Amino acid sequence: MGNSKQVSAAILISGNGTNLQAFIDAARDGSLDLRIAVVVSNRPDAYGLVRARDAGIATECVRNEDYPERAAFDTALADTLAKYAPGLLILAGFMRILTGRFVRRFEGKILNIHPALLPKFPGLNTHQRVIDAGETLHGSTVHFVTEDLDAGPRILQGRVPVLADDTASRLSARVQAVEHKIYPQAAALFASGRLEFKDGESWLDGARLDEPVQYAGEL
Ligand code: NHR
Ligand code: GAR
């Protein structure tokens, strides 16, 4: 609402964009004081681009196929982002690993949501792997992005049960419902200055976070 110090964010997607939609909705209803300056996809057919256009948000596409090499892709991505001067990058189902050079350029200003209770189950295909391992608890983790994949300092976790007869798709839907709550909340903590990245760790209200905050409804 006309706050000149409002943080401006770029949201990076590769697919459906339900987390993007949660950000659009939270920014609109005032629960998140953040300006979404641009949505960037690495896939031209990502449905999240339609969500962004429908919300009147600028969109950009940096295509995988145009930059087979990671370094060239990341240079193009960084140049595209620079036009919007974002103070925060939000990876929301963004499926391309970023180089150390890119991460250092935006150090401490990149958030990711990973669909597992990190440090358990980094990497891809988490829901099926959780079922196969016989876990009874699963969830999602918001963390700062560092060069090491899915290993940056954790911020906020939301837990869901794994049910006896779960499929990956039903478990994924349960995880996504909690993601749509925790991810805008984590961004709100950053946007308000309460959450910082310092010395490779997450800090909340001036204290180092040894363990991520556990989502329990409200923050
Ligand atoms: N980049 C860095 N440097 N650090 C992280 O922690 C990152 C990152 C980029 C993306 C999201 C992550 C997740 O939450 C993320 C975290 C993609 C892959 C992957 O293997 C792995 C983890 C994540 C995202 N991508 C393949 C690749 O070669 C492509 C897979 C595909 O296109 O389907 O880039 O899980
Ligand atoms: C989310 O569940 C997110 O945790 C996961 O992809 C989904 C994206 O959904 N992220 C990753 O797997 C990152 N490698 P969305 O496009 O509907 O927001």
PDB file of C-alpha atoms and ligand atoms in Angstrom:
ATOM      1  CA  MET A   1       0.000   0.000   0.000  1.00  0.00           C
ATOM      2  CA  GLY A   2       2.305   2.682  -1.260  1.00  0.00           C
ATOM      3  CA  ASN A   3       5.077   1.798   1.138  1.00  0.00           C
ATOM      4  CA  SER A   4       8.244   3.177  -0.468  1.00  0.00           C
ATOM      5  CA  LYS A   5      10.389   0.652   1.414  1.00  0.00           C
ATOM      6  CA  GLN A   6       8.346  -2.296   0.209  1.00  0.00           C
ATOM      7  CA  VAL A   7      10.569  -5.204  -0.818  1.00  0.00           C
ATOM      8  CA  SER A   8      10.383  -6.030  -4.491  1.00  0.00           C
ATOM      9  CA  ALA A   9      10.536  -9.723  -5.391  1.00  0.00           C
ATOM     10  CA  ALA A  10      11.106 -11.854  -8.469  1.00  0.00           C
ATOM     11  CA  ILE A  11       9.379 -15.244  -8.418  1.00  0.00           C
ATOM     12  CA  LEU A  12      11.051 -18.037 -10.417  1.00  0.00           C
ATOM     13  CA  ILE A  13       8.935 -20.933 -11.631  1.00  0.00           C
ATOM     14  CA  SER A  14       9.048 -23.932 -13.945  1.00  0.00           C
ATOM     15  CA  GLY A  15       5.528 -25.300 -13.778  1.00  0.00           C
ATOM     16  CA  ASN A  16       2.016 -25.035 -12.413  1.00  0.00           C
ATOM     17  CA  GLY A  17       2.687 -22.145 -10.057  1.00  0.00           C
ATOM     18  CA  THR A  18       0.341 -22.927  -7.184  1.00  0.00           C
ATOM     19  CA  ASN A  19       2.932 -21.475  -4.801  1.00  0.00           C
ATOM     20  CA  LEU A  20       3.125 -18.407  -7.040  1.00  0.00           C
ATOM     21  CA  GLN A  21      -0.677 -18.181  -6.767  1.00  0.00           C
ATOM     22  CA  ALA A  22      -0.400 -18.264  -2.964  1.00  0.00           C
ATOM     23  CA  PHE A  23       1.985 -15.262  -3.169  1.00  0.00           C
ATOM     24  CA  ILE A  24      -0.323 -13.398  -5.544  1.00  0.00           C
ATOM     25  CA  ASP A  25      -3.277 -13.995  -3.203  1.00  0.00           C
ATOM     26  CA  ALA A  26      -1.347 -13.038  -0.039  1.00  0.00           C
ATOM     27  CA  ALA A  27       0.022  -9.841  -1.626  1.00  0.00           C
ATOM     28  CA  ARG A  28      -3.472  -8.951  -2.774  1.00  0.00           C
ATOM     29  CA  ASP A  29      -5.240  -9.580   0.554  1.00  0.00           C
ATOM     30  CA  GLY A  30      -2.590  -7.632   2.460  1.00  0.00           C
ATOM     31  CA  SER A  31      -1.226 -10.516   4.570  1.00  0.00           C
ATOM     32  CA  LEU A  32       2.068 -10.163   2.676  1.00  0.00           C
ATOM     33  CA  ASP A  33       3.641  -6.719   2.227  1.00  0.00           C
ATOM     34  CA  LEU A  34       5.667  -7.525  -0.884  1.00  0.00           C
ATOM     35  CA  ARG A  35       5.686  -6.272  -4.467  1.00  0.00           C
ATOM     36  CA  ILE A  36       5.926  -9.030  -7.060  1.00  0.00           C
ATOM     37  CA  ALA A  37       7.938  -7.238  -9.747  1.00  0.00           C
ATOM     38  CA  VAL A  38       8.288 -10.115 -12.206  1.00  0.00           C
ATOM     39  CA  VAL A  39       7.674 -13.826 -12.680  1.00  0.00           C
ATOM     40  CA  VAL A  40      10.423 -15.656 -14.578  1.00  0.00           C
ATOM     41  CA  SER A  41      10.085 -19.154 -16.007  1.00  0.00           C
ATOM     42  CA  ASN A  42      12.681 -21.393 -17.606  1.00  0.00           C
ATOM     43  CA  ARG A  43       9.860 -23.123 -19.527  1.00  0.00           C
ATOM     44  CA  PRO A  44       7.607 -21.185 -21.932  1.00  0.00           C
ATOM     45  CA  ASP A  45       4.630 -23.516 -21.308  1.00  0.00           C
ATOM     46  CA  ALA A  46       4.635 -23.126 -17.504  1.00  0.00           C
ATOM     47  CA  TYR A  47       1.045 -22.502 -16.378  1.00  0.00           C
ATOM     48  CA  GLY A  48       2.361 -20.125 -13.722  1.00  0.00           C
ATOM     49  CA  LEU A  49       3.044 -17.614 -16.525  1.00  0.00           C
ATOM     50  CA  VAL A  50      -0.714 -17.519 -17.192  1.00  0.00           C
ATOM     51  CA  ARG A  51      -1.393 -16.922 -13.488  1.00  0.00           C
ATOM     52  CA  ALA A  52       1.085 -14.026 -13.504  1.00  0.00           C
ATOM     53  CA  ARG A  53      -0.399 -12.434 -16.626  1.00  0.00           C
ATOM     54  CA  ASP A  54      -3.906 -12.773 -15.190  1.00  0.00           C
ATOM     55  CA  ALA A  55      -2.686 -10.890 -12.114  1.00  0.00           C
ATOM     56  CA  GLY A  56      -1.093  -8.140 -14.225  1.00  0.00           C
ATOM     57  CA  ILE A  57       2.462  -9.080 -13.266  1.00  0.00           C
ATOM     58  CA  ALA A  58       5.333  -8.770 -15.748  1.00  0.00           C
ATOM     59  CA  THR A  59       6.632 -12.090 -17.085  1.00  0.00           C
ATOM     60  CA  GLU A  60       9.907 -13.211 -18.599  1.00  0.00           C
ATOM     61  CA  CYS A  61      11.074 -16.522 -19.974  1.00  0.00           C
ATOM     62  CA  VAL A  62      14.696 -17.657 -20.077  1.00  0.00           C
ATOM     63  CA  ARG A  63      14.482 -20.934 -21.939  1.00  0.00           C
ATOM     64  CA  ASN A  64      16.536 -23.972 -21.034  1.00  0.00           C
ATOM     65  CA  GLU A  65      16.895 -24.824 -24.726  1.00  0.00           C
ATOM     66  CA  ASP A  66      18.482 -21.469 -25.548  1.00  0.00           C
ATOM     67  CA  TYR A  67      21.212 -21.967 -22.931  1.00  0.00           C
ATOM     68  CA  PRO A  68      22.321 -25.585 -22.647  1.00  0.00           C
ATOM     69  CA  GLU A  69      25.258 -24.559 -20.457  1.00  0.00           C
ATOM     70  CA  ARG A  70      24.519 -23.676 -16.852  1.00  0.00           C
ATOM     71  CA  ALA A  71      26.877 -20.678 -16.805  1.00  0.00           C
ATOM     72  CA  ALA A  72      25.268 -19.095 -19.894  1.00  0.00           C
ATOM     73  CA  PHE A  73      21.749 -19.749 -18.576  1.00  0.00           C
ATOM     74  CA  ASP A  74      22.586 -18.154 -15.242  1.00  0.00           C
ATOM     75  CA  THR A  75      24.130 -15.090 -16.914  1.00  0.00           C
ATOM     76  CA  ALA A  76      20.987 -14.626 -19.011  1.00  0.00           C
ATOM     77  CA  LEU A  77      18.789 -15.145 -15.944  1.00  0.00           C
ATOM     78  CA  ALA A  78      20.801 -12.645 -13.877  1.00  0.00           C
ATOM     79  CA  ASP A  79      20.669 -10.067 -16.698  1.00  0.00           C
ATOM     80  CA  THR A  80      16.896 -10.521 -17.023  1.00  0.00           C
ATOM     81  CA  LEU A  81      16.416 -10.144 -13.281  1.00  0.00           C
ATOM     82  CA  ALA A  82      18.656  -7.069 -13.125  1.00  0.00           C
ATOM     83  CA  LYS A  83      16.077  -5.081 -15.115  1.00  0.00           C
ATOM     84  CA  TYR A  84      13.728  -5.392 -12.132  1.00  0.00           C
ATOM     85  CA  ALA A  85      16.333  -4.869  -9.357  1.00  0.00           C
ATOM     86  CA  PRO A  86      14.661  -7.350  -7.013  1.00  0.00           C
ATOM     87  CA  GLY A  87      15.543  -7.384  -3.329  1.00  0.00           C
ATOM     88  CA  LEU A  88      14.365 -10.984  -3.029  1.00  0.00           C
ATOM     89  CA  LEU A  89      14.309 -14.017  -5.349  1.00  0.00           C
ATOM     90  CA  ILE A  90      11.668 -16.627  -4.607  1.00  0.00           C
ATOM     91  CA  LEU A  91      12.154 -20.078  -6.169  1.00  0.00           C
ATOM     92  CA  ALA A  92       8.657 -21.562  -6.419  1.00  0.00           C
ATOM     93  CA  GLY A  93       8.896 -24.929  -8.106  1.00  0.00           C
ATOM     94  CA  PHE A  94      11.939 -23.746 -10.047  1.00  0.00           C
ATOM     95  CA  MET A  95      13.617 -26.873 -11.348  1.00  0.00           C
ATOM     96  CA  ARG A  96      17.019 -25.730 -12.593  1.00  0.00           C
ATOM     97  CA  ILE A  97      20.093 -25.920 -10.372  1.00  0.00           C
ATOM     98  CA  LEU A  98      21.789 -22.522 -10.063  1.00  0.00           C
ATOM     99  CA  THR A  99      25.549 -22.010 -10.286  1.00  0.00           C
ATOM    100  CA  GLY A 100      27.605 -20.790  -7.357  1.00  0.00           C
ATOM    101  CA  ARG A 101      28.336 -17.623  -9.273  1.00  0.00           C
ATOM    102  CA  PHE A 102      24.624 -16.818  -9.602  1.00  0.00           C
ATOM    103  CA  VAL A 103      23.931 -17.659  -5.962  1.00  0.00           C
ATOM    104  CA  ARG A 104      26.788 -15.420  -4.764  1.00  0.00           C
ATOM    105  CA  ARG A 105      25.474 -12.529  -6.857  1.00  0.00           C
ATOM    106  CA  PHE A 106      22.199 -12.675  -4.898  1.00  0.00           C
ATOM    107  CA  GLU A 107      23.661 -13.996  -1.672  1.00  0.00           C
ATOM    108  CA  GLY A 108      21.258 -14.089   1.238  1.00  0.00           C
ATOM    109  CA  LYS A 109      18.370 -12.978  -0.956  1.00  0.00           C
ATOM    110  CA  ILE A 110      17.191 -16.265  -2.477  1.00  0.00           C
ATOM    111  CA  LEU A 111      14.476 -18.416  -0.895  1.00  0.00           C
ATOM    112  CA  ASN A 112      13.454 -21.920  -1.966  1.00  0.00           C
ATOM    113  CA  ILE A 113      10.723 -24.284  -0.842  1.00  0.00           C
ATOM    114  CA  HIS A 114      11.711 -27.921  -0.941  1.00  0.00           C
ATOM    115  CA  PRO A 115       9.034 -30.611  -0.581  1.00  0.00           C
ATOM    116  CA  ALA A 116      10.630 -32.571   2.291  1.00  0.00           C
ATOM    117  CA  LEU A 117      11.642 -32.121   5.903  1.00  0.00           C
ATOM    118  CA  LEU A 118      15.240 -31.146   5.151  1.00  0.00           C
ATOM    119  CA  PRO A 119      17.906 -32.365   5.794  1.00  0.00           C
ATOM    120  CA  LYS A 120      15.926 -35.497   4.959  1.00  0.00           C
ATOM    121  CA  PHE A 121      15.196 -36.203   1.274  1.00  0.00           C
ATOM    122  CA  PRO A 122      17.076 -33.527  -0.677  1.00  0.00           C
ATOM    123  CA  GLY A 123      16.835 -33.801  -4.482  1.00  0.00           C
ATOM    124  CA  LEU A 124      13.980 -34.851  -6.719  1.00  0.00           C
ATOM    125  CA  ASN A 125      10.930 -37.160  -6.473  1.00  0.00           C
ATOM    126  CA  THR A 126      10.655 -36.688  -2.705  1.00  0.00           C
ATOM    127  CA  HIS A 127       7.061 -37.873  -2.167  1.00  0.00           C
ATOM    128  CA  GLN A 128       7.579 -41.353  -3.646  1.00  0.00           C
ATOM    129  CA  ARG A 129      10.905 -41.706  -1.843  1.00  0.00           C
ATOM    130  CA  VAL A 130       9.238 -40.810   1.473  1.00  0.00           C
ATOM    131  CA  ILE A 131       6.529 -43.447   0.906  1.00  0.00           C
ATOM    132  CA  ASP A 132       9.091 -46.060  -0.128  1.00  0.00           C
ATOM    133  CA  ALA A 133      11.138 -45.364   3.010  1.00  0.00           C
ATOM    134  CA  GLY A 134       8.092 -46.020   5.209  1.00  0.00           C
ATOM    135  CA  GLU A 135       8.168 -42.559   6.787  1.00  0.00           C
ATOM    136  CA  THR A 136       5.109 -41.502   8.791  1.00  0.00           C
ATOM    137  CA  LEU A 137       5.924 -37.777   8.757  1.00  0.00           C
ATOM    138  CA  HIS A 138       6.644 -35.581   5.746  1.00  0.00           C
ATOM    139  CA  GLY A 139       6.361 -31.926   4.850  1.00  0.00           C
ATOM    140  CA  SER A 140       8.096 -28.988   3.268  1.00  0.00           C
ATOM    141  CA  THR A 141      10.962 -26.661   4.151  1.00  0.00           C
ATOM    142  CA  VAL A 142      11.631 -23.030   3.261  1.00  0.00           C
ATOM    143  CA  HIS A 143      15.368 -22.337   3.213  1.00  0.00           C
ATOM    144  CA  PHE A 144      17.882 -19.790   1.966  1.00  0.00           C
ATOM    145  CA  VAL A 145      19.554 -20.977  -1.229  1.00  0.00           C
ATOM    146  CA  THR A 146      23.297 -21.517  -1.106  1.00  0.00           C
ATOM    147  CA  GLU A 147      25.581 -23.127  -3.645  1.00  0.00           C
ATOM    148  CA  ASP A 148      25.013 -26.544  -2.046  1.00  0.00           C
ATOM    149  CA  LEU A 149      21.765 -28.012  -3.359  1.00  0.00           C
ATOM    150  CA  ASP A 150      18.927 -28.090  -0.805  1.00  0.00           C
ATOM    151  CA  ALA A 151      21.493 -27.545   1.955  1.00  0.00           C
ATOM    152  CA  GLY A 152      21.161 -23.810   2.674  1.00  0.00           C
ATOM    153  CA  PRO A 153      20.059 -22.732   6.156  1.00  0.00           C
ATOM    154  CA  ARG A 154      16.490 -23.678   6.963  1.00  0.00           C
ATOM    155  CA  ILE A 155      13.844 -21.140   7.998  1.00  0.00           C
ATOM    156  CA  LEU A 156      10.381 -22.630   8.336  1.00  0.00           C
ATOM    157  CA  GLN A 157       8.938 -26.154   8.127  1.00  0.00           C
ATOM    158  CA  GLY A 158       5.396 -27.443   7.817  1.00  0.00           C
ATOM    159  CA  ARG A 159       4.633 -31.078   8.633  1.00  0.00           C
ATOM    160  CA  VAL A 160       1.994 -33.432   7.311  1.00  0.00           C
ATOM    161  CA  PRO A 161       1.265 -37.079   8.130  1.00  0.00           C
ATOM    162  CA  VAL A 162       1.944 -39.871   5.664  1.00  0.00           C
ATOM    163  CA  LEU A 163      -1.146 -42.096   5.609  1.00  0.00           C
ATOM    164  CA  ALA A 164      -1.045 -45.874   5.309  1.00  0.00           C
ATOM    165  CA  ASP A 165      -2.452 -46.048   1.786  1.00  0.00           C
ATOM    166  CA  ASP A 166      -0.903 -42.846   0.424  1.00  0.00           C
ATOM    167  CA  THR A 167       0.054 -42.352  -3.188  1.00  0.00           C
ATOM    168  CA  ALA A 168       2.706 -39.826  -4.208  1.00  0.00           C
ATOM    169  CA  SER A 169       0.004 -37.672  -5.747  1.00  0.00           C
ATOM    170  CA  ARG A 170      -2.221 -37.561  -2.639  1.00  0.00           C
ATOM    171  CA  LEU A 171       0.780 -36.959  -0.406  1.00  0.00           C
ATOM    172  CA  SER A 172       1.967 -34.191  -2.718  1.00  0.00           C
ATOM    173  CA  ALA A 173      -1.439 -32.465  -2.513  1.00  0.00           C
ATOM    174  CA  ARG A 174      -1.272 -32.568   1.307  1.00  0.00           C
ATOM    175  CA  VAL A 175       2.261 -31.122   1.266  1.00  0.00           C
ATOM    176  CA  GLN A 176       1.309 -28.392  -1.206  1.00  0.00           C
ATOM    177  CA  ALA A 177      -1.578 -27.218   0.995  1.00  0.00           C
ATOM    178  CA  VAL A 178       0.890 -26.525   3.801  1.00  0.00           C
ATOM    179  CA  GLU A 179       3.416 -24.952   1.381  1.00  0.00           C
ATOM    180  CA  HIS A 180       0.822 -22.364   0.388  1.00  0.00           C
ATOM    181  CA  LYS A 181       0.649 -21.289   4.026  1.00  0.00           C
ATOM    182  CA  ILE A 182       4.306 -21.349   5.039  1.00  0.00           C
ATOM    183  CA  TYR A 183       5.960 -19.873   1.966  1.00  0.00           C
ATOM    184  CA  PRO A 184       4.198 -16.470   1.984  1.00  0.00           C
ATOM    185  CA  GLN A 185       4.774 -16.348   5.762  1.00  0.00           C
ATOM    186  CA  ALA A 186       8.514 -16.904   5.362  1.00  0.00           C
ATOM    187  CA  ALA A 187       8.641 -14.197   2.688  1.00  0.00           C
ATOM    188  CA  ALA A 188       6.732 -11.867   5.006  1.00  0.00           C
ATOM    189  CA  LEU A 189       9.382 -12.403   7.705  1.00  0.00           C
ATOM    190  CA  PHE A 190      12.075 -11.429   5.180  1.00  0.00           C
ATOM    191  CA  ALA A 191      10.127  -8.481   3.812  1.00  0.00           C
ATOM    192  CA  SER A 192       9.610  -7.057   7.299  1.00  0.00           C
ATOM    193  CA  GLY A 193      13.326  -7.349   8.110  1.00  0.00           C
ATOM    194  CA  ARG A 194      12.788  -9.926  10.868  1.00  0.00           C
ATOM    195  CA  LEU A 195      14.499 -12.691   8.864  1.00  0.00           C
ATOM    196  CA  GLU A 196      18.098 -12.366   7.666  1.00  0.00           C
ATOM    197  CA  PHE A 197      20.888 -14.455   6.184  1.00  0.00           C
ATOM    198  CA  LYS A 198      24.186 -13.826   8.005  1.00  0.00           C
ATOM    199  CA  ASP A 199      27.412 -15.865   8.257  1.00  0.00           C
ATOM    200  CA  GLY A 200      25.802 -18.684   6.282  1.00  0.00           C
ATOM    201  CA  GLU A 201      22.926 -19.042   8.747  1.00  0.00           C
ATOM    202  CA  SER A 202      19.310 -17.964   9.176  1.00  0.00           C
ATOM    203  CA  TRP A 203      18.574 -15.320  11.808  1.00  0.00           C
ATOM    204  CA  LEU A 204      15.120 -14.442  13.130  1.00  0.00           C
ATOM    205  CA  ASP A 205      14.562 -11.368  15.294  1.00  0.00           C
ATOM    206  CA  GLY A 206      18.341 -11.068  15.798  1.00  0.00           C
ATOM    207  CA  ALA A 207      18.850 -14.647  17.024  1.00  0.00           C
ATOM    208  CA  ARG A 208      20.423 -17.480  15.057  1.00  0.00           C
ATOM    209  CA  LEU A 209      17.947 -20.203  14.125  1.00  0.00           C
ATOM    210  CA  ASP A 210      19.419 -23.546  15.213  1.00  0.00           C
ATOM    211  CA  GLU A 211      16.313 -25.353  14.062  1.00  0.00           C
ATOM    212  CA  PRO A 212      13.713 -24.124  11.583  1.00  0.00           C
ATOM    213  CA  VAL A 213      10.524 -22.637  12.956  1.00  0.00           C
ATOM    214  CA  GLN A 214       7.737 -25.229  12.917  1.00  0.00           C
ATOM    215  CA  TYR A 215       4.505 -24.040  11.372  1.00  0.00           C
ATOM    216  CA  ALA A 216       1.611 -24.377  13.796  1.00  0.00           C
ATOM    217  CA  GLY A 217      -1.111 -22.290  12.237  1.00  0.00           C
ATOM    218  CA  GLU A 218      -0.015 -18.696  12.846  1.00  0.00           C
ATOM    219  CA  LEU A 219       3.313 -16.930  13.285  1.00  0.00           C
TER     220      LEU A 219
HETATM  221  N1  NHR B   1      20.398 -24.064  -6.840  1.00  0.00           N
HETATM  222  C1  NHR B   1      21.304 -24.041  -5.853  1.00  0.00           C
HETATM  223  N2  NHR B   1      22.536 -23.619  -6.159  1.00  0.00           N
HETATM  224  N3  NHR B   1      21.031 -24.411  -4.587  1.00  0.00           N
HETATM  225  C2  NHR B   1      19.800 -24.852  -4.283  1.00  0.00           C
HETATM  226  O1  NHR B   1      19.558 -25.213  -3.031  1.00  0.00           O
HETATM  227  C3  NHR B   1      18.793 -24.924  -5.287  1.00  0.00           C
HETATM  228  C4  NHR B   1      19.141 -24.505  -6.585  1.00  0.00           C
HETATM  229  C5  NHR B   1      18.197 -24.570  -7.615  1.00  0.00           C
HETATM  230  C6  NHR B   1      16.936 -25.076  -7.369  1.00  0.00           C
HETATM  231  C7  NHR B   1      15.265 -26.181  -5.885  1.00  0.00           C
HETATM  232  C8  NHR B   1      15.512 -27.682  -5.641  1.00  0.00           C
HETATM  233  C9  NHR B   1      14.386 -28.339  -4.839  1.00  0.00           C
HETATM  234  O2  NHR B   1      13.762 -27.689  -4.005  1.00  0.00           O
HETATM  235  C10 NHR B   1      16.595 -25.521  -6.099  1.00  0.00           C
HETATM  236  C11 NHR B   1      17.511 -25.421  -5.042  1.00  0.00           C
HETATM  237  C12 NHR B   1      16.093 -28.785  -9.211  1.00  0.00           C
HETATM  238  C13 NHR B   1      16.913 -29.889  -9.050  1.00  0.00           C
HETATM  239  C14 NHR B   1      17.453 -30.646 -10.239  1.00  0.00           C
HETATM  240  O3  NHR B   1      18.056 -31.705 -10.088  1.00  0.00           O
HETATM  241  C15 NHR B   1      17.249 -30.265  -7.758  1.00  0.00           C
HETATM  242  C16 NHR B   1      16.783 -29.544  -6.670  1.00  0.00           C
HETATM  243  C17 NHR B   1      15.963 -28.433  -6.848  1.00  0.00           C
HETATM  244  C18 NHR B   1      15.612 -28.070  -8.130  1.00  0.00           C
HETATM  245  N4  NHR B   1      17.278 -30.125 -11.478  1.00  0.00           N
HETATM  246  C19 NHR B   1      17.756 -30.701 -12.724  1.00  0.00           C
HETATM  247  C20 NHR B   1      18.985 -29.919 -13.212  1.00  0.00           C
HETATM  248  O4  NHR B   1      19.828 -30.556 -13.852  1.00  0.00           O
HETATM  249  C21 NHR B   1      16.707 -30.627 -13.795  1.00  0.00           C
HETATM  250  C22 NHR B   1      15.461 -31.381 -13.439  1.00  0.00           C
HETATM  251  C23 NHR B   1      14.269 -31.031 -14.344  1.00  0.00           C
HETATM  252  O5  NHR B   1      14.333 -30.102 -15.177  1.00  0.00           O
HETATM  253  O6  NHR B   1      13.215 -31.662 -14.157  1.00  0.00           O
HETATM  254  O7  NHR B   1      19.058 -28.690 -13.023  1.00  0.00           O
HETATM  255  O8  NHR B   1      14.158 -29.577  -4.984  1.00  0.00           O
HETATM  256  C1  GAR B   2       6.180 -27.562  -4.941  1.00  0.00           C
HETATM  257  O1  GAR B   2       5.623 -28.631  -4.216  1.00  0.00           O
HETATM  258  C2  GAR B   2       7.623 -27.362  -4.545  1.00  0.00           C
HETATM  259  O2  GAR B   2       7.905 -27.725  -3.217  1.00  0.00           O
HETATM  260  C3  GAR B   2       8.308 -28.299  -5.475  1.00  0.00           C
HETATM  261  O3  GAR B   2       7.609 -28.285  -6.683  1.00  0.00           O
HETATM  262  C4  GAR B   2       6.253 -27.922  -6.431  1.00  0.00           C
HETATM  263  C5  GAR B   2       5.908 -26.759  -7.315  1.00  0.00           C
HETATM  264  O4  GAR B   2       4.533 -26.584  -7.366  1.00  0.00           O
HETATM  265  N1  GAR B   2       9.644 -27.862  -5.692  1.00  0.00           N
HETATM  266  C6  GAR B   2      10.581 -28.644  -6.134  1.00  0.00           C
HETATM  267  O5  GAR B   2      10.420 -29.840  -6.288  1.00  0.00           O
HETATM  268  C7  GAR B   2      11.863 -27.945  -6.445  1.00  0.00           C
HETATM  269  N2  GAR B   2      12.782 -28.864  -7.013  1.00  0.00           N
HETATM  270  P1  GAR B   2       3.906 -25.249  -7.967  1.00  0.00           P
HETATM  271  O6  GAR B   2       4.522 -25.022  -9.316  1.00  0.00           O
HETATM  272  O7  GAR B   2       2.457 -25.562  -8.063  1.00  0.00           O
HETATM  273  O8  GAR B   2       4.207 -24.133  -7.007  1.00  0.00           O
END
